[in-house]
PDB file of C-alpha atoms and ligand atoms in Angstrom:
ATOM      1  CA  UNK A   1     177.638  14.806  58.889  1.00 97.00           C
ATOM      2  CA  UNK A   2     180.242  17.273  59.346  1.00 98.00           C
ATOM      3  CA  UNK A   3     180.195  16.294  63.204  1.00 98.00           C
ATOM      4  CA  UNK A   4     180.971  12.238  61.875  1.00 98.00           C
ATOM      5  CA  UNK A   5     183.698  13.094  58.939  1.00 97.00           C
ATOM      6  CA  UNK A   6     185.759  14.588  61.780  1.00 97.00           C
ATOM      7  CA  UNK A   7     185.059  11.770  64.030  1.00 96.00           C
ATOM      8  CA  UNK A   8     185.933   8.760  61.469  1.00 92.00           C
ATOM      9  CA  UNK A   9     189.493   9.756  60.511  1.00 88.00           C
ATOM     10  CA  UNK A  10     192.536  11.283  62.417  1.00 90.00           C
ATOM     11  CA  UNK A  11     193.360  13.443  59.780  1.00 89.00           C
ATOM     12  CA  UNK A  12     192.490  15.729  57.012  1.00 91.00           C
ATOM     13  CA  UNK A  13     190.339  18.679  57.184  1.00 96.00           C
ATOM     14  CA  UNK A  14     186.788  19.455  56.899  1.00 97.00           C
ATOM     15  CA  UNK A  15     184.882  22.358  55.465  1.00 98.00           C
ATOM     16  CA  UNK A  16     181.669  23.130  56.576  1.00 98.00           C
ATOM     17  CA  UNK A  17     179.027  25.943  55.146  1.00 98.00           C
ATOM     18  CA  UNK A  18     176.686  27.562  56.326  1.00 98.00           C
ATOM     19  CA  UNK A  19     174.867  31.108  55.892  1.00 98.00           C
ATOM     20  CA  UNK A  20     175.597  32.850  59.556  1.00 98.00           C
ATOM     21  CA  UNK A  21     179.129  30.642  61.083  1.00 97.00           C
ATOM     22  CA  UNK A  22     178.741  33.480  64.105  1.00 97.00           C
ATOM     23  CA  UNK A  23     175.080  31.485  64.721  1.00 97.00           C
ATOM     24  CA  UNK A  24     175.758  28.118  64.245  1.00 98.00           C
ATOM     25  CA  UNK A  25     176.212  26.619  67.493  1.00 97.00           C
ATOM     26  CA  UNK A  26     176.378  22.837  66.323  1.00 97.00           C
ATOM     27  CA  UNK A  27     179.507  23.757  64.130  1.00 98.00           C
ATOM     28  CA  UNK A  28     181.043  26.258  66.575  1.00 98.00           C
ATOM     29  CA  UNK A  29     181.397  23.464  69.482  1.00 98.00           C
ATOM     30  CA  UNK A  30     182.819  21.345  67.316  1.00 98.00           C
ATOM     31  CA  UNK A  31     185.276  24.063  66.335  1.00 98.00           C
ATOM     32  CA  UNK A  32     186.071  24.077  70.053  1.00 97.00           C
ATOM     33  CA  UNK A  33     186.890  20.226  69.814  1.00 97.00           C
ATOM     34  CA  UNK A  34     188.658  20.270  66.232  1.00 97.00           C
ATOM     35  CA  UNK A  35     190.271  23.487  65.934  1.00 97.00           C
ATOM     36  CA  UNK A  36     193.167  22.174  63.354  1.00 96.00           C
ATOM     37  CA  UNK A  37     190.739  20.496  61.203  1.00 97.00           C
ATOM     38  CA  UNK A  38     187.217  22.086  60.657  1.00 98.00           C
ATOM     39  CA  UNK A  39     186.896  25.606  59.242  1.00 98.00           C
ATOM     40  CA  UNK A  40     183.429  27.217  58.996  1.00 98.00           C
ATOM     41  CA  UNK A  41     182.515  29.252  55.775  1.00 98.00           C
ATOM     42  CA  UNK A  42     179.827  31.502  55.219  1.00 98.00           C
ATOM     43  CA  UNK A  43     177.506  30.563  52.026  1.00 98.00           C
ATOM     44  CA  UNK A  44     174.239  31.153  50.824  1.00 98.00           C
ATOM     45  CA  UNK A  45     173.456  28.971  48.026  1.00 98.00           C
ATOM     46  CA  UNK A  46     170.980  31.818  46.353  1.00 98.00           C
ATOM     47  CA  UNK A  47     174.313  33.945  46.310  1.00 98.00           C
ATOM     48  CA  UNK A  48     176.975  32.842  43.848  1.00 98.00           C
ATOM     49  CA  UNK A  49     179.460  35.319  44.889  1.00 98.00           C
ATOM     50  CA  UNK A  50     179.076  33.210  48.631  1.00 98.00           C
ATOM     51  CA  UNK A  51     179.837  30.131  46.517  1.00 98.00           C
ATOM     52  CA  UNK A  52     182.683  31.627  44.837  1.00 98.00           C
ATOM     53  CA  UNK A  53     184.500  32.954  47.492  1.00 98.00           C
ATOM     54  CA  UNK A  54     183.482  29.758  49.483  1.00 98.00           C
ATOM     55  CA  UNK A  55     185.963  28.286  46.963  1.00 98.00           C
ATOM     56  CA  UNK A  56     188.645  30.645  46.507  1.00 98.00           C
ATOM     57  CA  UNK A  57     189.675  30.367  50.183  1.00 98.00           C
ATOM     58  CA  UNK A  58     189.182  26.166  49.467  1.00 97.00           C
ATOM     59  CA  UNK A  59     191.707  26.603  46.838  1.00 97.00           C
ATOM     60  CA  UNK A  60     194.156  28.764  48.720  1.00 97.00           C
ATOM     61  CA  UNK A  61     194.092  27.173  51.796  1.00 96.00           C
ATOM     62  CA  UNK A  62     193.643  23.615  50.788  1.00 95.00           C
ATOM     63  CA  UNK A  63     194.249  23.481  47.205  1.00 95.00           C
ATOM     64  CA  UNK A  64     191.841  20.518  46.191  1.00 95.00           C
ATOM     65  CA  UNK A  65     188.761  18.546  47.742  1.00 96.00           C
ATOM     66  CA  UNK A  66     188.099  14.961  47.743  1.00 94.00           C
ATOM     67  CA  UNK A  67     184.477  14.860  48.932  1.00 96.00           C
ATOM     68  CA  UNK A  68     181.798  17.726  48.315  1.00 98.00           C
ATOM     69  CA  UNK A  69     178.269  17.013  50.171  1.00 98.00           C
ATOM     70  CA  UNK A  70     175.325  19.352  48.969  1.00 98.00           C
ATOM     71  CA  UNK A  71     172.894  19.377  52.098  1.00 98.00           C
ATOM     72  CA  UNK A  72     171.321  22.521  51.597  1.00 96.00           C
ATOM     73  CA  UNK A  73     167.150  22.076  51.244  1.00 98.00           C
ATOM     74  CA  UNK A  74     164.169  23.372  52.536  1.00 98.00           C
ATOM     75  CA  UNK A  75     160.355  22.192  52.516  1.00 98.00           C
ATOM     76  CA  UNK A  76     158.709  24.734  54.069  1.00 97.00           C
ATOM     77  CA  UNK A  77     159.873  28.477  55.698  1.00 96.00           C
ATOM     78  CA  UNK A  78     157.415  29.960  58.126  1.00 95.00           C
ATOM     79  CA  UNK A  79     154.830  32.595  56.772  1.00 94.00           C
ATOM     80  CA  UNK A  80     156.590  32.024  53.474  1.00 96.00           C
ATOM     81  CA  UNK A  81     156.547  28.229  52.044  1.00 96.00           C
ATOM     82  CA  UNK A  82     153.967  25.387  52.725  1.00 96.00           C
ATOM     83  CA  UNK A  83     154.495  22.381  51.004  1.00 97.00           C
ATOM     84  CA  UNK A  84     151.069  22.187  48.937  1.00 97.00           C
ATOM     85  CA  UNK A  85     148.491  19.656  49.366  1.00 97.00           C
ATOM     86  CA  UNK A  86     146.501  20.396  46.021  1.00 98.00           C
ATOM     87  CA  UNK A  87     147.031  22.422  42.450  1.00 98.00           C
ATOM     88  CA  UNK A  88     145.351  25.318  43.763  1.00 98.00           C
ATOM     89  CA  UNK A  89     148.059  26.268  46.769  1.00 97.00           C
ATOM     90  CA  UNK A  90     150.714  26.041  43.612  1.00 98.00           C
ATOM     91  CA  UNK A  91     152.369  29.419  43.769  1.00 97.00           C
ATOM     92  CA  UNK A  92     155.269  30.347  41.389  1.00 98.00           C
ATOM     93  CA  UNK A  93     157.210  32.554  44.180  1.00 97.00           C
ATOM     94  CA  UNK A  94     157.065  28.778  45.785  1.00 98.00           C
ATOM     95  CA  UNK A  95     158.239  26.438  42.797  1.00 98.00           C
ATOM     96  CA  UNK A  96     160.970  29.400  42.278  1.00 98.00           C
ATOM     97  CA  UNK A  97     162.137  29.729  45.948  1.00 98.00           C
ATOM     98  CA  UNK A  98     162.596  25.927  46.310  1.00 98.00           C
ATOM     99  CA  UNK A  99     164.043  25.286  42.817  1.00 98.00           C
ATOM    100  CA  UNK A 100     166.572  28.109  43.738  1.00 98.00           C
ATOM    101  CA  UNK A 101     167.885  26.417  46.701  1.00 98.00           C
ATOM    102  CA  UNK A 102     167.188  22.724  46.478  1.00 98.00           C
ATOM    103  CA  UNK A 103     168.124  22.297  42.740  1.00 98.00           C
ATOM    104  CA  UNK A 104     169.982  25.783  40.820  1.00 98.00           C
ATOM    105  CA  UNK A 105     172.153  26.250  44.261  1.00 98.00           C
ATOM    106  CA  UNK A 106     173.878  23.057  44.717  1.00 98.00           C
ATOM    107  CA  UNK A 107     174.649  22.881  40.789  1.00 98.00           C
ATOM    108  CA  UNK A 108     176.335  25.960  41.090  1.00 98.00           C
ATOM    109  CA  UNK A 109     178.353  25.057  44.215  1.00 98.00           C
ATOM    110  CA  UNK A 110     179.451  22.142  42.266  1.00 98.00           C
ATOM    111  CA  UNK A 111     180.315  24.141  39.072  1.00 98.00           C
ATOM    112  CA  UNK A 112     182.725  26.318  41.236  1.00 98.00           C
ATOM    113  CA  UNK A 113     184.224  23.511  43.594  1.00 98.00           C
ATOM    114  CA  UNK A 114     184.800  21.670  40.243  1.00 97.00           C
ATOM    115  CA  UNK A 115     188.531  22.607  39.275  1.00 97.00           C
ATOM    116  CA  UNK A 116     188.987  21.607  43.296  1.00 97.00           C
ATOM    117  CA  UNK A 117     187.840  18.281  43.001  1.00 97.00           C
ATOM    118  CA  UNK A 118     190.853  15.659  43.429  1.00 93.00           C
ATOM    119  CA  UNK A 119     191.119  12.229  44.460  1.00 87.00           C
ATOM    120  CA  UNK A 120     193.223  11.260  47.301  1.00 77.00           C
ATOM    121  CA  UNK A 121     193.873  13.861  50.211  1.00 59.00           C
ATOM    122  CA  UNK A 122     193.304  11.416  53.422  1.00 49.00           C
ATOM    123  CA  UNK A 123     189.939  12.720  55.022  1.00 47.00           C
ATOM    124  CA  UNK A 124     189.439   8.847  54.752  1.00 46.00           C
ATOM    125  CA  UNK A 125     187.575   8.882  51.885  1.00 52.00           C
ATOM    126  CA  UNK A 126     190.686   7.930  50.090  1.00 56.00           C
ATOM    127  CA  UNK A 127     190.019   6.576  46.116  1.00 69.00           C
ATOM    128  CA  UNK A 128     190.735   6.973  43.049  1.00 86.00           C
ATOM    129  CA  UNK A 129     187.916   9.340  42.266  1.00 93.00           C
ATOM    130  CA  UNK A 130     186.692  12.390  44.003  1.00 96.00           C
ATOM    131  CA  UNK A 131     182.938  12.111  45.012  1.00 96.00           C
ATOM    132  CA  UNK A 132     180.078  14.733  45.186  1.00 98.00           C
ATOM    133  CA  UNK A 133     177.465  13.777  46.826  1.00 98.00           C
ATOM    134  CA  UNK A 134     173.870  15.425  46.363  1.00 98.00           C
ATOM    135  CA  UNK A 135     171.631  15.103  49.096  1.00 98.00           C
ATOM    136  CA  UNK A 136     168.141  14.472  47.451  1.00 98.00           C
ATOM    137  CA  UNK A 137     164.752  13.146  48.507  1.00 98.00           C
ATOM    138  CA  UNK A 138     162.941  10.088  47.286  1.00 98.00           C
ATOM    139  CA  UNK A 139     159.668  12.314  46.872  1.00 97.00           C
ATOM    140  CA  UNK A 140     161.872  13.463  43.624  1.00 98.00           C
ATOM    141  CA  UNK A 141     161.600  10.278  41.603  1.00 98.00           C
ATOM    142  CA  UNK A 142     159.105  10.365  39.115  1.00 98.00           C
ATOM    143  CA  UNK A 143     158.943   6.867  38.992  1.00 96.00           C
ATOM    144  CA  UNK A 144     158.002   6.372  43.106  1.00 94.00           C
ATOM    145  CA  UNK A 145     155.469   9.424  42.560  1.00 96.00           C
ATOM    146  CA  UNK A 146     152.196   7.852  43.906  1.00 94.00           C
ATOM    147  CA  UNK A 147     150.909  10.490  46.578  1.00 95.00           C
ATOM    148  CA  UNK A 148     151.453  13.765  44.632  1.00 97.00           C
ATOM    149  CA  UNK A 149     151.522  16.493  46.570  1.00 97.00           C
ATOM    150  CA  UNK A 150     154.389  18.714  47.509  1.00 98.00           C
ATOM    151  CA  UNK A 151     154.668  20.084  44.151  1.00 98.00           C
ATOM    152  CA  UNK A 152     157.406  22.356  44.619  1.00 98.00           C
ATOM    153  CA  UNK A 153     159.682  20.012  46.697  1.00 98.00           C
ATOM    154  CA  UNK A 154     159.163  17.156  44.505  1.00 98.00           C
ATOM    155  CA  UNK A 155     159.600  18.885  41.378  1.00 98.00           C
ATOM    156  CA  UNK A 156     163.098  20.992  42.758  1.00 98.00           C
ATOM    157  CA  UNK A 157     164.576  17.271  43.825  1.00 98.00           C
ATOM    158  CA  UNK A 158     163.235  15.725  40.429  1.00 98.00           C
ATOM    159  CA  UNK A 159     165.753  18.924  38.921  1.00 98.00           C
ATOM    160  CA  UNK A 160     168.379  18.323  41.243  1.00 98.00           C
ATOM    161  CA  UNK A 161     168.431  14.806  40.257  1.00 98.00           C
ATOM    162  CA  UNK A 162     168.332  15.414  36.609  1.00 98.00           C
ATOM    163  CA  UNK A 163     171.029  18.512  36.903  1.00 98.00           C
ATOM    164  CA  UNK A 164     173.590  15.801  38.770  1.00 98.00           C
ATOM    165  CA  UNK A 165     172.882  13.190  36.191  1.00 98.00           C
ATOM    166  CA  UNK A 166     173.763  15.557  33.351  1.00 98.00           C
ATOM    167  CA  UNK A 167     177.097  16.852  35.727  1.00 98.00           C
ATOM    168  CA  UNK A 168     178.008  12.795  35.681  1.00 98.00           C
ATOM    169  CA  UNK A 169     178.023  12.204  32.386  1.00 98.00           C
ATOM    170  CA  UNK A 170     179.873  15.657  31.466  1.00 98.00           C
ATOM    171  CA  UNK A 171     182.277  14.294  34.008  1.00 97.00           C
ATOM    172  CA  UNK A 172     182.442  10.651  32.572  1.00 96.00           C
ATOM    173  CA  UNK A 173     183.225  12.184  29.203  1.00 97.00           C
ATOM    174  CA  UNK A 174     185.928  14.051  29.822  1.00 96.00           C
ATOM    175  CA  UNK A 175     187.416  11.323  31.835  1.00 94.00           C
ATOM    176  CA  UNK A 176     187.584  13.875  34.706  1.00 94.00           C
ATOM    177  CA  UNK A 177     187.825  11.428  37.752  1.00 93.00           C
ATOM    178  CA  UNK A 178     184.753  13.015  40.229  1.00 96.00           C
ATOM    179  CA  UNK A 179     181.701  10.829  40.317  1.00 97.00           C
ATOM    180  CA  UNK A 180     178.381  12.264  41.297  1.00 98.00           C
ATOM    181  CA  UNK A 181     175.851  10.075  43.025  1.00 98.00           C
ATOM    182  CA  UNK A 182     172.436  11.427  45.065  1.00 98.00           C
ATOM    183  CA  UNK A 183     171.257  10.033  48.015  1.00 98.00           C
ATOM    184  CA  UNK A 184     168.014   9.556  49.893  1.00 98.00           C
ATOM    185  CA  UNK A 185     168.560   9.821  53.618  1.00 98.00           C
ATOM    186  CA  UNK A 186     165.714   8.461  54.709  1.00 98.00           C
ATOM    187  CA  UNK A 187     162.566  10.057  56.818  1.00 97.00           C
ATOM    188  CA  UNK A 188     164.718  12.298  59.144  1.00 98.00           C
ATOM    189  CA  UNK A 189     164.167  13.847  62.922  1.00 97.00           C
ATOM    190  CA  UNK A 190     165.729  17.359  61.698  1.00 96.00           C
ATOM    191  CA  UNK A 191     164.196  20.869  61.298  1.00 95.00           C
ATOM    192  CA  UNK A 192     163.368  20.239  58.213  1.00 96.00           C
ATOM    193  CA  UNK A 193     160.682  17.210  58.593  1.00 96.00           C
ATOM    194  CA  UNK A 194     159.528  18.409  62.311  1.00 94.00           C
ATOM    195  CA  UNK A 195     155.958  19.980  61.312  1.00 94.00           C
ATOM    196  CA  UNK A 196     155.397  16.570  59.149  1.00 94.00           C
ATOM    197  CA  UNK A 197     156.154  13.783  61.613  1.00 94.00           C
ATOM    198  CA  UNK A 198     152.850  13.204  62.725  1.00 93.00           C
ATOM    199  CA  UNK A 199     152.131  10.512  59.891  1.00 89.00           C
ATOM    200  CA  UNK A 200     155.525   8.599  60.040  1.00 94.00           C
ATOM    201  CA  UNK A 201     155.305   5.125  60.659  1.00 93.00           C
ATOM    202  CA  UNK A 202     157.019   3.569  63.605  1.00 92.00           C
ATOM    203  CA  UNK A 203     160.768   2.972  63.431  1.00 93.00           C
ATOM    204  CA  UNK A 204     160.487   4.640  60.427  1.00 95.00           C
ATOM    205  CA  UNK A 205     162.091   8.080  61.867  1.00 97.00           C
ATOM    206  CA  UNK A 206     165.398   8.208  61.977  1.00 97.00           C
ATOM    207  CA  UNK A 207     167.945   9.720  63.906  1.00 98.00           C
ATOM    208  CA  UNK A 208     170.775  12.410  62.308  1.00 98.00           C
ATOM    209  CA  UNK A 209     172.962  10.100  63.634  1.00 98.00           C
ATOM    210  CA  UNK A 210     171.758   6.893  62.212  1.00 98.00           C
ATOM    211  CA  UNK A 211     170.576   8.464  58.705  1.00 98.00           C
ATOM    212  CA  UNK A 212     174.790  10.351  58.327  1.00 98.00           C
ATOM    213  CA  UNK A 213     176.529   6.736  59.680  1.00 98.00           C
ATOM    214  CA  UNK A 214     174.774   4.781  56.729  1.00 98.00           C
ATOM    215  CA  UNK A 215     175.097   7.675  54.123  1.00 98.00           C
ATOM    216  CA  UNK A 216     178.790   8.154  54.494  1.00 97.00           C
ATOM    217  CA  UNK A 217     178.479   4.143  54.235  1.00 96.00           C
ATOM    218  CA  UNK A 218     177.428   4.659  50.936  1.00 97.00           C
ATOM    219  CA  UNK A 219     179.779   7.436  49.880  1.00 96.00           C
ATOM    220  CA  UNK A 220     182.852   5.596  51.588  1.00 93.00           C
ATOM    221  CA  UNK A 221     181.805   2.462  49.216  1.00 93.00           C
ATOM    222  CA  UNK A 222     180.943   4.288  45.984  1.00 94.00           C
ATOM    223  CA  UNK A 223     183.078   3.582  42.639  1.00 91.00           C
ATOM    224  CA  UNK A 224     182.986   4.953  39.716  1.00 93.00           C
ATOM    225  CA  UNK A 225     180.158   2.480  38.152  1.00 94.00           C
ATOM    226  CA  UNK A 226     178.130   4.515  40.919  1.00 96.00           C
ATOM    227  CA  UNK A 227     178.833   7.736  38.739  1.00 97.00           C
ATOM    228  CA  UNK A 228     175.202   9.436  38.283  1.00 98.00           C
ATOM    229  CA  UNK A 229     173.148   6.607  40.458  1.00 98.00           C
ATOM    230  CA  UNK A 230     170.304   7.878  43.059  1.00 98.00           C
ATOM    231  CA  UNK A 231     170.587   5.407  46.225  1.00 98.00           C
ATOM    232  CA  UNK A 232     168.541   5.279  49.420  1.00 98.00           C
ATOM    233  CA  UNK A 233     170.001   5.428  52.814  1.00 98.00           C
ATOM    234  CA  UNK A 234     170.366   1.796  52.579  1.00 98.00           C
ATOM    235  CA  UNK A 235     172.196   1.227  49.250  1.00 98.00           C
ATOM    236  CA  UNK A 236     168.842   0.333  47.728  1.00 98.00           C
ATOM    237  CA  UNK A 237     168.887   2.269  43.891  1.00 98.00           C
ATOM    238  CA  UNK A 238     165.622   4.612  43.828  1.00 98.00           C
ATOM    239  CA  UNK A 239     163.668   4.492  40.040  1.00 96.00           C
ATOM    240  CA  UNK A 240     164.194   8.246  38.558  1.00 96.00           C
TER     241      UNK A 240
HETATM  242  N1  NAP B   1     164.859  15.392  57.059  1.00 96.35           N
HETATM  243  C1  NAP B   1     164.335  14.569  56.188  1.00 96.35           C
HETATM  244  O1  NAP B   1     163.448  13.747  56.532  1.00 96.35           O
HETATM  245  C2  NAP B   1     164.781  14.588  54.747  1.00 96.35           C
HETATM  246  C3  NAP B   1     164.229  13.640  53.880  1.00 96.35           C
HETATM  247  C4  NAP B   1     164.656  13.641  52.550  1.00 96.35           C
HETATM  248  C5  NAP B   1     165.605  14.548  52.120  1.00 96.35           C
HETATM  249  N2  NAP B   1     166.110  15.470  52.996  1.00 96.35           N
HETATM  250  C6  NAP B   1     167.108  16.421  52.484  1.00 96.35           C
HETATM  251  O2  NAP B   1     168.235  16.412  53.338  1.00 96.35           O
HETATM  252  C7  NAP B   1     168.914  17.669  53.237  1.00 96.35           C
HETATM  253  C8  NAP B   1     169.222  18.162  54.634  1.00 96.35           C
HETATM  254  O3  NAP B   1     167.996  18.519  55.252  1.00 96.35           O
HETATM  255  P1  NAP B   1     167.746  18.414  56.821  1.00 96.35           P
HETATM  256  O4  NAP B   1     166.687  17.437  57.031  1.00 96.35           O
HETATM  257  O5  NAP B   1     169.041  18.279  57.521  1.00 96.35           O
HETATM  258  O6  NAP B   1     167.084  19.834  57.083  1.00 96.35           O
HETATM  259  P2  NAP B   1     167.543  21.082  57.919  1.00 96.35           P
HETATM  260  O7  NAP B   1     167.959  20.681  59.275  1.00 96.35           O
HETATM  261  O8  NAP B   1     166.437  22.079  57.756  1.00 96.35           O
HETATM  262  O9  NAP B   1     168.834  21.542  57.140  1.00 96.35           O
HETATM  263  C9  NAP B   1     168.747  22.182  55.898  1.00 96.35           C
HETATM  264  C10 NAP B   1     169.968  23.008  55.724  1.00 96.35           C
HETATM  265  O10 NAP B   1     169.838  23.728  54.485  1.00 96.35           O
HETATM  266  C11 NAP B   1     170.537  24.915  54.645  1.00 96.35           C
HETATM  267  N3  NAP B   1     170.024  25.972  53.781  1.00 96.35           N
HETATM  268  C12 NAP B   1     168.756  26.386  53.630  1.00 96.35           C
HETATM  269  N4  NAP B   1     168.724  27.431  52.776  1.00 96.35           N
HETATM  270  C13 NAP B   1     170.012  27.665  52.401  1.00 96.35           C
HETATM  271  C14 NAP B   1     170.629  28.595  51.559  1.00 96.35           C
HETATM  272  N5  NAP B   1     169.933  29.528  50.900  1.00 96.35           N
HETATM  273  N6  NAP B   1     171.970  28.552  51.407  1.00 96.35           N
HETATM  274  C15 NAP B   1     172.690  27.623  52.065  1.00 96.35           C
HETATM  275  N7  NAP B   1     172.165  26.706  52.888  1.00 96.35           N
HETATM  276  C16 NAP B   1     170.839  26.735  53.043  1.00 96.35           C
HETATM  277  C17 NAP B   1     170.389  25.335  56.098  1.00 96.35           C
HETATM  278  O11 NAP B   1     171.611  25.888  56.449  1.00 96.35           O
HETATM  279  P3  NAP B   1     171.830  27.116  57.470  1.00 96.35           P
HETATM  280  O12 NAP B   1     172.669  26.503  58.530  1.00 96.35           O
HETATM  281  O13 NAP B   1     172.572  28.133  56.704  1.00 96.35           O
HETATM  282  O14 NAP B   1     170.475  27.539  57.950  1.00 96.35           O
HETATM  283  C18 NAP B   1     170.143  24.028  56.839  1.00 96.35           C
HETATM  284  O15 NAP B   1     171.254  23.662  57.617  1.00 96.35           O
HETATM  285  C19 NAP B   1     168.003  18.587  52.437  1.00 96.35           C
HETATM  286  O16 NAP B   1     168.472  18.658  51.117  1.00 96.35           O
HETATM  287  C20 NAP B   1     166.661  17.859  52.473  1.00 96.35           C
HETATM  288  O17 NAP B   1     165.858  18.162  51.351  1.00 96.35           O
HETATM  289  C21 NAP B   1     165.738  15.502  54.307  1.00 96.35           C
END
């Protein structure tokens, strides 16, 4: 995504996140090619102060933000989280760990990027509304729940949705102009959906590349009637 932003537009800058910059060699080559306009910040979403100095040096650098993508997620960690297949793998350490970074951490990243959050600015996502964007998963609608499953990944998305919904109508009311919208990207060939590829259908794995060009379709399109909607990667709206 951030890779794409840069490549779209000419000009404005782009902020990327992560939790070790010195490690990130996706983001560090294309410091090499962008050196003007992408700067690298360290956050952890389970660490507020990370978020909050994450935007201080936003605001005195920059001053404001016209787009804010929440990417952060995970499914399953090593030795430490398994998506469950039944009732009985349910442990709270699990629902906890992947509530805290899939649904408490990007709420908080947009309560402190919030007095940032302008229209305008020329990244090419120029509007009269500032956009966050909350990357979600369609496993989180209730509605589209027919496998079960995944309790803890399900249920943190079904939060996330529900905490951005809330943020859009505190933002509607107050006539602040941000609208938030969540997106589905699709089945994915990242880290995160490696070990579960195996029952995919065909054609129905995307590429980063293919999944990011139709998503930043969707944000580049979005108005403010889109304020608080949950959309696929093909503009399709997902039940909640
Ligand atoms: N891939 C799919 O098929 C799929 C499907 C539906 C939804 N999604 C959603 O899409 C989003 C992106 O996932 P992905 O597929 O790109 O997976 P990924 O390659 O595993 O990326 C997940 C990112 O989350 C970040 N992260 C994890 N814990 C964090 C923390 N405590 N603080 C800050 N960042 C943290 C990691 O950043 P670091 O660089 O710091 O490690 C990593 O870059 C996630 O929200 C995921 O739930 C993916």
């Amino acid at each position: 995504m951030v890779k794409q932003l840069l490549q779209k537009s000419e000009k404005g800058h782009v902020i990327a996140t992560c939790r070790k910059p010195n490690e990130a060699s996706g983001l560090l080559s294309l410091k090499n090619m962008f050196a003007q306009r992408l700067s690298i910040l360290p956050m952890d979403v389970t660490d507020e102060s990370t978020i909050e100095a994450s935007a201080k040096s936003i605001r005195d650098r920059y001053g404001s933000l016209n787009l804010l993508v929440n990417a952060s997620g995970i499914l399953s960690i090593p030795d430490v989280l398994q998506p469950e297949t039944t009732l009985l793998k349910v442990e709270k350490s699990s629902l906890l760990l992947t509530y805290e970074i899939n649904a408490v951490g990007p709420i908080l990243v947009i309560k402190h990027m919030w007095p940032l959050l302008k229209a305008g600015g020329g990244t090419g996502t120029d509007r009269d509304v500032a956009v966050v964007a909350n990357i979600s998963a369609r496993v989180g609608s209730i509605g589209d729940n027919r496998l079960g499953g995944w309790h803890s990944y399900r249920s943190s998305k079904a939060a996330l949705n529900q905490l951005t919904k809330t943020v859009s109508v505190e933002f509607a009311r107050r006539k602040d102009p941000v609208i938030c919208i969540l997106l589905h990207p699709g089945t994915v060939d990242t880290d995160l959906s490696k070990p579960f590829q195996r029952n995919v259908p065909e054609g129905k794995l995307f590429t980063k590349e293919y999944s990011v060009q139709k998503l930043l379709g969707i944000i580049d399109h979005a108005k403010i009637q889109d304020n608080g909607k949950f959309f696929a990667w093909d503009g399709q709206e997902i039940p909640w």
